[in-house]
Structures are given as structure tokens and as C-alpha cells.
Short mmCIF file of C-alpha atoms in Angstrom, two decimals:
data_model
loop_
_atom_site.label_atom_id
_atom_site.label_comp_id
_atom_site.label_asym_id
_atom_site.label_seq_id
_atom_site.Cartn_x
_atom_site.Cartn_y
_atom_site.Cartn_z
CA MET Z 286 -112.16 61.59 125.18
CA ARG Z 287 -109.46 60.09 126.34
CA TRP Z 288 -107.96 58.82 123.90
CA ILE Z 289 -109.11 62.06 121.86
CA ARG Z 290 -107.22 63.73 124.19
CA GLY Z 291 -103.96 60.57 124.21
CA ARG Z 292 -103.84 61.59 119.67
CA ARG Z 293 -103.69 64.64 120.51
CA ALA Z 294 -100.73 64.04 121.86
CA TRP Z 295 -98.62 62.07 120.05
CA PHE Z 296 -100.03 63.34 117.52
CA PRO Z 297 -97.65 66.13 116.93
CA TYR Z 298 -94.15 64.28 117.39
CA ALA Z 299 -95.76 61.32 114.54
CA LEU Z 300 -95.46 64.78 112.11
CA ALA Z 301 -92.03 65.89 113.42
CA GLY Z 302 -90.75 62.32 113.11
CA GLY Z 303 -92.27 62.36 109.47
CA VAL Z 304 -90.94 65.90 108.47
CA LEU Z 305 -87.01 65.05 110.14
CA ALA Z 306 -87.94 61.47 107.83
CA LEU Z 307 -88.02 64.38 105.29
CA VAL Z 308 -85.26 66.28 106.24
CA VAL Z 309 -82.85 63.18 106.15
CA ALA Z 310 -83.87 61.10 103.16
CA GLY Z 311 -83.44 64.65 101.08
CA THR Z 312 -80.01 65.60 101.98
CA VAL Z 313 -78.82 61.56 101.63
CA GLY Z 314 -80.18 62.17 98.57
CA TRP Z 315 -78.69 65.50 98.32
CA PHE Z 316 -75.62 64.34 98.25
CA TRP Z 317 -75.44 60.80 96.92
CA ALA Z 318 -76.53 63.64 93.79
CA ASP Z 319 -73.37 65.97 94.67
CA ARG Z 320 -71.29 62.99 94.67
CA ALA Z 321 -72.15 62.25 91.23
CA GLN Z 322 -71.36 65.45 89.85
CA GLN Z 323 -68.30 66.05 91.41
CA ARG Z 324 -67.48 62.00 90.25
CA ALA Z 325 -68.86 63.21 86.32
CA ASP Z 326 -66.55 67.13 86.99
CA ASN Z 327 -63.76 64.65 87.50
CA LEU Z 328 -64.37 62.60 84.69
CA ARG Z 329 -64.69 64.73 82.44
CA GLN Z 330 -61.22 66.83 83.69
CA LEU Z 331 -59.62 63.48 82.87
CA ASP Z 332 -60.61 63.24 79.47
CA ARG Z 333 -59.35 66.95 78.88
CA ALA Z 334 -56.08 66.66 81.23
CA CYS Z 335 -53.24 66.57 79.72
CA ALA Z 336 -53.89 66.68 75.97
CA GLY Z 337 -56.17 64.33 76.38
CA LEU Z 338 -52.73 61.80 76.99
CA LEU Z 339 -54.86 60.60 79.30
CA PRO Z 340 -56.23 56.44 79.33
CA GLY Z 341 -58.85 57.92 80.47
CA GLU Z 342 -61.41 54.27 80.48
CA ARG Z 343 -58.48 52.74 82.87
CA LEU Z 344 -58.01 54.72 85.11
CA ARG Z 345 -61.97 55.44 85.71
CA GLY Z 346 -61.97 53.54 89.05
CA PHE Z 347 -59.84 55.84 90.25
CA VAL Z 348 -61.49 59.27 90.02
CA PRO Z 349 -63.73 60.02 93.15
CA GLY Z 350 -66.27 61.74 93.95
CA ASP Z 351 -65.69 63.44 97.14
CA GLY Z 352 -63.58 65.76 95.86
CA ALA Z 353 -62.47 67.69 92.69
CA GLY Z 354 -59.16 65.87 90.73
CA VAL Z 355 -55.92 68.80 91.08
CA LEU Z 356 -54.17 69.39 87.77
CA GLU Z 357 -51.31 71.44 86.75
CA GLU Z 358 -49.80 71.62 83.46
CA TYR Z 359 -47.55 73.28 81.86
CA GLY Z 360 -45.47 73.62 78.41
CA THR Z 361 -44.74 74.87 75.11
CA MET Z 362 -46.94 72.44 73.39
CA LEU Z 363 -50.35 73.35 75.12
CA ASP Z 364 -52.83 75.23 74.18
CA PRO Z 365 -52.14 78.21 74.67
CA GLY Z 366 -48.44 77.63 74.48
CA GLN Z 367 -47.06 78.56 77.74
CA GLU Z 368 -42.85 79.76 78.88
CA SER Z 369 -41.27 77.07 79.72
CA ARG Z 370 -38.68 73.97 79.42
CA ALA Z 371 -40.85 71.06 79.68
CA LEU Z 372 -42.82 70.21 75.88
CA LEU Z 373 -45.40 68.97 78.34
CA ASN Z 374 -45.54 68.81 82.07
CA CYS Z 375 -48.93 67.47 83.48
CA THR Z 376 -50.05 66.20 86.84
CA LEU Z 377 -53.81 65.29 87.90
CA SER Z 378 -54.08 64.70 91.43
CA TRP Z 379 -57.14 62.86 93.53
CA GLY Z 380 -57.50 62.75 97.04
CA SER Z 381 -55.46 63.77 99.76
CA GLY Z 382 -52.74 61.01 102.44
CA ARG Z 383 -51.00 61.84 105.17
CA TRP Z 384 -47.81 62.81 102.53
CA GLU Z 385 -48.89 62.81 99.24
CA PRO Z 386 -52.39 62.78 97.10
CA ALA Z 387 -54.09 59.43 97.13
CA HIS Z 388 -53.77 58.56 93.46
CA ARG Z 389 -52.06 60.82 90.82
CA VAL Z 390 -50.83 60.92 86.68
CA ARG Z 391 -48.04 62.42 86.17
CA ILE Z 392 -47.33 63.09 81.86
CA ARG Z 393 -43.42 64.47 81.14
CA ALA Z 394 -42.04 65.00 78.15
CA GLU Z 395 -39.12 67.25 77.40
CA ALA Z 396 -36.78 67.45 74.48
CA GLN Z 397 -33.43 67.20 75.94
CA ILE Z 398 -29.75 69.58 75.15
CA ALA Z 399 -26.90 67.94 74.14
CA ALA Z 400 -25.80 68.27 78.12
CA GLN Z 401 -28.77 66.63 79.14
CA VAL Z 402 -28.95 63.94 76.61
CA GLU Z 403 -24.27 63.49 77.82
CA GLU Z 404 -25.09 63.76 81.53
CA ALA Z 405 -27.35 60.68 81.18
CA GLU Z 406 -25.48 58.90 79.66
CA ALA Z 407 -22.72 59.14 81.61
CA ALA Z 408 -24.41 58.52 84.82
CA GLU Z 409 -25.53 55.04 82.93
CA ALA Z 410 -22.19 53.99 81.18
CA GLY Z 411 -21.57 50.35 81.93
CA PHE Z 412 -25.22 48.56 82.96
CA ARG Z 413 -26.79 46.68 81.45
CA HIS Z 414 -29.20 47.66 78.24
CA SER Z 415 -31.76 45.19 77.87
CA SER Z 416 -34.95 46.51 76.41
CA ASP Z 417 -37.81 46.47 80.06
CA PHE Z 418 -40.04 47.75 77.26
CA PRO Z 419 -43.42 45.62 76.57
CA LEU Z 420 -43.60 46.75 73.26
CA PRO Z 421 -41.65 46.95 69.81
CA LEU Z 422 -39.34 50.39 69.92
CA PRO Z 423 -38.59 51.23 66.25
CA PRO Z 424 -34.44 52.13 65.66
CA GLY Z 425 -33.70 54.49 67.54
CA VAL Z 426 -35.78 54.70 70.39
CA THR Z 427 -35.35 53.13 73.49
CA GLY Z 428 -37.39 52.40 76.66
CA SER Z 429 -37.68 50.67 79.96
CA THR Z 430 -41.43 50.57 81.63
CA GLY Z 431 -41.33 50.04 85.76
CA ALA Z 432 -42.88 50.03 89.78
CA ASP Z 433 -42.72 51.74 92.94
CA ASP Z 434 -44.54 51.48 96.20
CA ARG Z 435 -46.02 54.62 97.50
CA VAL Z 436 -47.19 55.44 101.15
CA VAL Z 437 -50.28 53.43 99.99
CA GLY Z 438 -50.60 51.57 97.10
CA SER Z 439 -48.07 51.44 93.83
CA GLU Z 440 -47.80 52.97 91.03
CA VAL Z 441 -46.15 52.12 87.31
CA SER Z 442 -43.66 53.73 85.19
CA ALA Z 443 -42.69 54.30 81.84
CA SER Z 444 -40.12 56.13 79.85
CA LEU Z 445 -38.90 57.05 76.29
CA SER Z 446 -35.90 58.06 74.99
CA VAL Z 447 -36.61 58.95 71.71
CA GLU Z 448 -34.23 60.36 68.60
CA CYS Z 449 -35.74 62.77 65.71
CA PRO Z 450 -33.64 63.57 63.06
CA GLY Z 451 -34.59 67.09 62.13
CA GLY Z 452 -34.85 68.51 65.97
CA LEU Z 453 -37.66 69.45 67.85
CA ARG Z 454 -38.80 72.97 69.30
CA GLY Z 455 -39.06 74.67 72.49
CA ARG Z 456 -35.85 75.24 73.34
CA LYS Z 457 -33.60 78.11 72.93
CA ALA Z 458 -30.50 75.81 72.36
CA PRO Z 459 -30.75 72.48 69.39
CA SER Z 460 -32.33 69.59 70.36
CA ARG Z 461 -32.55 65.83 68.55
CA THR Z 462 -33.90 63.93 71.46
CA LEU Z 463 -37.17 63.66 72.79
CA GLN Z 464 -37.37 63.26 76.37
CA VAL Z 465 -40.95 60.93 77.89
CA SER Z 466 -41.39 59.63 80.48
CA VAL Z 467 -45.13 59.10 82.60
CA GLU Z 468 -46.58 57.53 85.76
CA LEU Z 469 -49.24 55.14 86.14
CA PRO Z 470 -51.47 54.00 89.32
CA SER Z 471 -51.87 51.21 90.09
CA LYS Z 472 -54.20 48.45 92.32
CA ALA Z 473 -51.60 46.69 93.20
CA ASP Z 474 -50.17 46.33 96.99
CA SER Z 475 -46.70 47.16 95.88
CA GLU Z 476 -44.63 47.21 92.94
CA TYR Z 477 -43.63 44.24 93.12
CA ASP Z 478 -47.20 42.88 92.84
CA VAL Z 479 -47.72 45.71 89.72
CA PRO Z 480 -49.32 43.21 86.90
CA SER Z 481 -47.67 43.19 82.87
CA THR Z 482 -50.88 45.05 81.88
CA ASP Z 483 -50.19 48.17 84.01
CA HIS Z 484 -46.85 48.43 82.53
CA LEU Z 485 -47.85 47.56 78.85
CA LEU Z 486 -50.92 50.75 79.74
CA ALA Z 487 -47.94 53.07 80.89
CA ALA Z 488 -46.04 51.86 78.24
CA ARG Z 489 -48.60 52.81 75.82
CA THR Z 490 -49.19 56.08 77.23
CA ALA Z 491 -45.88 56.96 77.31
CA VAL Z 492 -45.79 55.10 73.49
CA ALA Z 493 -48.91 57.90 72.68
CA THR Z 494 -47.54 61.36 74.10
CA ALA Z 495 -44.34 60.67 71.97
CA ASN Z 496 -46.18 60.00 69.19
CA TRP Z 497 -48.41 63.04 69.70
CA VAL Z 498 -44.77 65.74 70.15
CA THR Z 499 -43.11 63.74 67.46
CA GLU Z 500 -46.69 64.49 65.12
CA ARG Z 501 -46.93 68.06 65.32
CA GLN Z 502 -42.98 68.58 66.14
CA LYS Z 503 -41.89 66.68 62.55
CA CYS Z 504 -39.24 65.69 64.18
CA GLY Z 505 -38.29 63.18 61.60
CA ALA Z 506 -38.78 60.48 64.83
CA GLU Z 507 -40.74 57.63 62.88
CA PRO Z 508 -44.38 56.26 64.71
CA ILE Z 509 -44.44 54.56 67.34
CA ARG Z 510 -47.49 50.99 66.98
CA THR Z 511 -49.60 51.27 69.80
CA ASP Z 512 -51.53 48.26 68.44
CA ALA Z 513 -48.41 47.03 68.60
CA SER Z 514 -48.50 43.22 69.78
CA PRO Z 515 -47.06 43.08 73.71
CA ARG Z 516 -42.82 41.67 73.30
CA PRO Z 517 -42.89 38.96 75.70
CA ALA Z 518 -40.00 40.44 78.10
CA ALA Z 519 -38.75 36.03 77.47
CA GLY Z 520 -39.79 33.58 75.49
CA PRO Z 521 -39.06 30.50 73.56
CA THR Z 522 -37.32 31.76 70.41
CA PRO Z 523 -34.99 35.04 70.55
CA THR Z 524 -35.34 38.66 69.33
CA GLU Z 525 -34.04 38.94 66.06
CA LEU Z 526 -31.63 40.97 66.92
CA CYS Z 527 -30.73 38.29 69.13
CA ALA Z 528 -31.23 35.36 66.36
CA TRP Z 529 -27.27 33.69 66.07
CA LEU Z 530 -27.79 32.20 69.72
CA ASP Z 531 -28.60 28.89 68.84
CA PRO Z 532 -27.86 26.65 71.84
CA GLU Z 533 -28.34 23.68 69.62
CA VAL Z 534 -25.71 24.92 66.70
CA LEU Z 535 -23.16 26.25 69.45
CA GLU Z 536 -24.08 23.21 70.91
CA PHE Z 537 -25.01 24.05 74.30
CA ALA Z 538 -26.68 22.27 77.52
CA ARG Z 539 -29.81 19.47 75.10
CA ASP Z 540 -32.76 20.85 76.79
CA THR Z 541 -35.30 23.38 76.57
CA TRP Z 542 -33.96 27.86 76.79
CA GLU Z 543 -35.21 30.63 77.02
CA PHE Z 544 -34.18 33.50 75.95
CA SER Z 545 -33.97 37.81 76.07
CA GLY Z 546 -32.43 40.80 74.76
CA ASP Z 547 -33.41 43.70 73.39
CA GLY Z 548 -36.60 44.34 70.11
CA ALA Z 549 -35.02 47.39 68.46
CA HIS Z 550 -31.49 48.61 67.80
CA ASN Z 551 -29.52 50.34 70.30
CA ARG Z 552 -26.19 52.93 68.62
CA ARG Z 553 -25.27 52.62 72.13
CA ALA Z 554 -24.83 49.42 74.04
CA GLY Z 555 -26.62 46.02 73.09
CA PHE Z 556 -27.90 42.67 75.19
CA CYS Z 557 -28.91 38.97 74.40
CA SER Z 558 -29.29 36.10 76.76
CA GLY Z 559 -30.30 32.52 77.38
CA HIS Z 560 -30.59 29.87 79.64
CA THR Z 561 -31.75 26.96 80.71
CA THR Z 562 -34.89 25.44 82.53
CA GLY Z 563 -32.38 22.31 83.48
CA TYR Z 564 -30.10 20.61 83.52
CA GLY Z 565 -28.28 17.84 81.12
CA GLY Z 566 -26.45 18.07 77.93
CA PRO Z 567 -23.22 16.90 76.58
CA PRO Z 568 -20.02 15.63 79.61
CA GLY Z 569 -18.18 17.65 81.17
CA LEU Z 570 -20.00 20.84 81.92
CA PRO Z 571 -22.22 22.05 79.77
CA VAL Z 572 -23.70 25.46 79.06
CA VAL Z 573 -26.84 26.10 80.16
CA GLU Z 574 -26.68 30.16 80.23
CA VAL Z 575 -24.60 32.87 78.13
CA THR Z 576 -24.55 36.51 77.81
CA ALA Z 577 -23.49 38.71 75.60
CA GLU Z 578 -23.36 42.85 76.17
CA SER Z 579 -21.92 45.04 74.14
CA TRP Z 580 -21.18 48.52 74.54
CA SER Z 581 -19.64 51.98 72.20
CA GLY Z 582 -18.31 55.92 72.78
CA GLU Z 583 -18.81 56.60 76.28
CA PHE Z 584 -20.60 53.73 77.81
CA ALA Z 585 -17.66 51.27 76.01
CA ARG Z 586 -15.76 53.19 78.93
CA GLY Z 587 -17.84 53.25 81.62
CA ALA Z 588 -18.56 48.82 81.66
CA TYR Z 589 -14.54 49.05 80.47
CA GLU Z 590 -14.48 50.99 84.52
CA ARG Z 591 -17.43 48.97 86.01
CA HIS Z 592 -15.52 45.69 85.47
CA THR Z 593 -12.02 46.69 86.01
CA ASP Z 594 -13.59 47.93 89.86
CA ALA Z 595 -15.04 44.51 90.35
CA GLY Z 596 -12.10 42.43 89.35
CA THR Z 597 -13.40 41.23 86.17
CA ALA Z 598 -11.89 43.14 83.37
CA PRO Z 599 -9.02 41.41 80.85
CA GLY Z 600 -5.73 40.89 82.44
CA GLN Z 601 -6.43 41.08 86.07
CA ARG Z 602 -7.09 38.01 86.37
CA GLU Z 603 -4.68 35.03 86.29
CA PRO Z 604 -5.66 32.05 84.48
CA SER Z 605 -5.95 29.78 88.28
CA PRO Z 606 -3.64 27.94 88.88
CA ALA Z 607 -3.44 24.26 87.30
CA ARG Z 608 -2.48 21.10 89.08
CA ARG Z 609 -0.08 17.89 87.17
CA ASP Z 610 -3.26 16.14 85.11
CA GLY Z 611 -4.42 19.58 84.09
CA SER Z 612 -6.88 19.95 86.14
CA VAL Z 613 -7.95 22.98 87.84
CA VAL Z 614 -9.51 23.75 91.19
CA ILE Z 615 -12.12 26.21 91.19
CA ARG Z 616 -16.02 26.91 94.05
CA THR Z 617 -19.18 27.17 93.16
CA SER Z 618 -20.91 30.35 95.10
CA ALA Z 619 -23.94 32.82 95.27
CA PHE Z 620 -23.88 33.03 91.47
CA SER Z 621 -22.79 30.48 89.34
CA PRO Z 622 -19.10 30.29 88.33
CA LYS Z 623 -18.61 32.29 84.54
CA LEU Z 624 -16.10 32.48 82.18
CA ALA Z 625 -16.20 35.84 80.05
CA LEU Z 626 -14.16 36.60 77.07
CA TRP Z 627 -13.43 40.26 76.42
CA ALA Z 628 -12.69 41.71 72.76
CA GLU Z 629 -13.08 45.18 71.32
CA SER Z 630 -13.70 46.44 67.92
CA GLU Z 631 -14.48 49.90 66.07
CA CYS Z 632 -18.08 50.34 64.96
CA ASP Z 633 -20.44 53.53 64.03
CA GLY Z 634 -20.60 54.64 67.29
CA GLY Z 635 -16.95 55.16 67.87
CA THR Z 636 -14.24 52.44 70.35
CA ALA Z 637 -16.79 49.73 71.42
CA TYR Z 638 -16.29 46.35 74.24
CA HIS Z 639 -17.48 43.28 73.23
CA ARG Z 640 -18.32 41.30 76.53
CA ILE Z 641 -19.49 36.76 76.64
CA ALA Z 642 -19.55 35.87 78.91
CA VAL Z 643 -20.96 31.97 79.94
CA THR Z 644 -22.19 29.82 82.82
CA PRO Z 645 -21.18 25.97 82.57
CA ALA Z 646 -23.35 23.70 84.40
CA PHE Z 647 -22.00 21.53 87.62
CA ASP Z 648 -23.23 17.54 88.34
CA ASN Z 649 -22.88 17.70 91.79
CA GLY Z 650 -22.88 20.20 94.91
CA THR Z 651 -24.39 23.06 95.69
CA GLY Z 652 -23.14 24.53 98.51
CA ASP Z 653 -21.56 27.58 98.57
CA GLY Z 654 -18.17 27.82 99.00
CA GLU Z 655 -17.96 24.17 97.88
CA LYS Z 656 -14.99 22.94 95.72
CA ARG Z 657 -15.18 21.60 92.70
CA VAL Z 658 -12.56 20.13 90.47
CA VAL Z 659 -11.97 20.13 86.60
CA GLU Z 660 -10.75 18.13 84.72
CA GLY Z 661 -7.89 19.95 81.84
CA ALA Z 662 -10.69 18.53 78.41
CA ASP Z 663 -14.02 20.28 80.11
CA LEU Z 664 -11.63 23.40 80.40
CA LYS Z 665 -10.85 23.92 77.02
CA ARG Z 666 -14.15 23.24 76.10
CA LEU Z 667 -15.18 25.91 78.38
CA SER Z 668 -12.84 27.72 76.46
CA ALA Z 669 -14.00 26.70 73.10
CA ASP Z 670 -17.51 27.26 73.70
CA ALA Z 671 -17.13 31.48 74.68
CA ARG Z 672 -15.09 31.46 71.54
CA ALA Z 673 -17.04 29.61 69.41
CA THR Z 674 -19.96 32.26 71.07
CA LEU Z 675 -18.06 35.31 69.86
CA ASP Z 676 -17.06 34.39 66.43
CA ARG Z 677 -20.80 33.84 65.81
CA TYR Z 678 -21.71 37.56 67.17
CA LEU Z 679 -19.41 38.91 65.48
CA ALA Z 680 -20.49 37.63 62.12
CA ALA Z 681 -24.28 38.20 62.41
CA ALA Z 682 -25.68 40.65 60.09
CA ASP Z 683 -28.73 41.09 63.02
CA GLY Z 684 -26.96 41.10 65.94
CA TRP Z 685 -25.51 44.36 67.59
CA PRO Z 686 -21.55 44.99 66.66
CA GLY Z 687 -23.74 44.01 62.18
CA ARG Z 688 -25.22 46.40 62.60
CA ALA Z 689 -23.13 48.85 64.21
CA ASN Z 690 -20.82 48.39 61.62
CA CYS Z 691 -18.58 46.75 64.20
CA ARG Z 692 -14.40 45.90 62.16
CA ALA Z 693 -10.48 45.50 63.38
CA THR Z 694 -11.57 42.92 66.34
CA THR Z 695 -9.02 42.25 68.74
CA VAL Z 696 -9.21 39.51 71.11
CA LEU Z 697 -8.23 40.91 74.73
CA GLY Z 698 -9.57 38.25 76.49
CA GLU Z 699 -10.72 35.27 79.11
CA VAL Z 700 -12.05 36.80 82.42
CA GLU Z 701 -12.21 33.52 85.42
CA GLU Z 702 -15.54 34.76 86.92
CA TRP Z 703 -15.61 32.49 90.07
CA PRO Z 704 -13.72 32.73 93.46
CA ARG Z 705 -10.89 29.91 93.67
#
């Protein structure tokens, strides 16, 4: 009887424990089922948002299940269309941080009026316009990619400017310029760690957005290929527009060279560059790096003003004083000394400036501010190298001056860009 009474004493507790276990298990199961359902809803939202232009498969890893995504989208090209300055403006975010969402996606496509285009050109005037866009772009299209830190993590961005000869609808004022910008989350810890694959993803998303707009607007822009092989930012072979830059023909340093430059013609500016991966070559001051830049119109004025402010425009500096034997003394600095040669032309985009810069290699010494004696014959050779590079650049049919139909060229003079 004592055993029966003991059994009756603990039996209610065991029963209550079993019921509690079932309740806990049911709650946990319901919790995970609810999260799974929420994530499924978020994924469907991702596929539908921003006119279906988001790279959903590549963004799934950022989609949570513990909260609904927040979608804000508007624009004149949405269905139904909305009154807006943008053709498409879409932001999709998940999670809430202290200052910003945990992850965020943005796409914006805008028909820019003439005043906006002029303002953007004035802001960018005079700055180097080598395109870092990882895909080849047709004429009339320029682009770039970048990365930025966020409070937690980083994001990658891409932008495109597309010329539309047939015009764009959506603004009261006429517009022939489409501006597209894209921002995507990245798993990199900082902007410096964002991989090239993320830049390529942002670029392809921007291209898909631009093609979506131009196809529906029928604005006369050539479609941009999204399946094209990525264009390396730098490599052992120059781009088509920079094929004139041949170190062997120009008798530069005999070494392995790496090149970068424009992949498509930009009517406002051009850029080509090459440098060795080591040192060597003929005696004297072998050229180990060369840069060719051109600017037209507003960009030309901005470039000249910028170099004037820096004291590196033609006519601002006297040549280095020569010693009795014809040699000159210069100082190296944290930046390699270079000799620049300027020219002015009339081109399709208006008055244009061209600047060639050649950088020589020094055989000894690396100290900042250390004096170097340069023989007169070596300095003349460096000057001849700059002129030969300019002549080859101007004569190349596929170079920027050739494609811009530049003519009536005047050589403005050399600029010694080194401390004395």
C-alpha cells in the first residue's frame, strides 16, 4: 500500500511534465514553421520586387525568416505607373539595426534632364575617366562600380549612364540620358574586401535595369550584353582603344607590362595606361610607366584648371636648370617623377586637351627627397619618348583622338613633374 501511495504521489508530476514537454515541442515546432513561412514570403517578395530585376538567387543568403521585408518602390514605369521624378526607384530591406537595416537592396533609374547632365559633367570635369566597369560597354554608355562600408558589413554599387537618341518618357522636360544606380549587400567585412564577383553582380544588375528601361522606352540605345565575359581592369593586353600603346615599338623598358584603360569610347574623355611589373631596358632612363589622357568640352576646361591649380599645366614651370655638362639635378619623391607633354586639338566634342606622361626608372636609390643627377642625353631621350608617344596616340585610328575626329593639333609643351 505504501508503494501504491508513493506511485500515486509522483504520477501527477510525471503527467504534468509530459504535457509540458509536448507543449514546448509544439511551440518550438510552431516557431520554426512560422520562420520558414516568413522566409518563404520574403523570398517571394524578393522575386517580385523592383520589376523582377533583382538577382534573387544571389541574394537569398541575405533574406531572414525572423521578420518581414520592407519594400518601398515607385516610378513612372511601374505597373500601375506613378507620378515621380524616377522611372524606377526601389528599396528592399530586411532586419533592423541601430542606425540602418541589416541588409538593403536599391535600384534607381532616372531620365536626366539637360541641367542634371550638365551639373554632373561639371562636377566630374577634369577627373580621370578610366572605366572600372567589369563588363564591356557599347559606345554611348559609361559605367563604374564601387564599394562602401556600412555600420555592419559592406555593400557594392554600380552605375551606368546611357545615351538615348530617341529620348525618354517620364519627365516633362526632354531627356536623352538614362542614369541607373544599383546597391547590393556584400558579405565582406569592409569595402576593401569586397570581391570582384560582387562588383560583377552589381554591374550585371545595372545592365539588366538599363536594358529593361531602354527596351520598353524604345529610346534608340543599343542593348548591353549581360552574358559578356568580364573585362579585366588591368591585364597583359591593352584594350582596343589602347592598342596603340606598344612598349616594344616605342622602345620602352623591355619587361613584362600591364595595361588598363577604356573599354568603350566616351565622347567626353579617354584614358590609357601601362606600366612594367619590374625594371630593365635600355641604358639611361628607360620608361617604365606611361599614361595618356584626353578631355573635351567642359571636361577639357576642368582638367586644365585642375592642373593649373596644381602647378602642372603647360607654361607654369621653367625647365630644370642645366649644369655646365648639360646634366640636371632632380629629387625623387613619394611619387615617381614624370615628364608630361600637352597638346590641344579641335574634336567632335569641342576643344580638347591631351596629356601624355612618361615615368622613367632610376637605377639607384629609393630615399624620399634624394637628389638624382640626370645626364643631358638621358633627359633628351625622355623628352623624345614623350613626343613619340603623343604622335602615336594622335595617329591611332582606334585611339580616343582618332575616334573623336581630332584635328588642328598644337603641341603646348612639356611639364617636368618632379621636385627640384
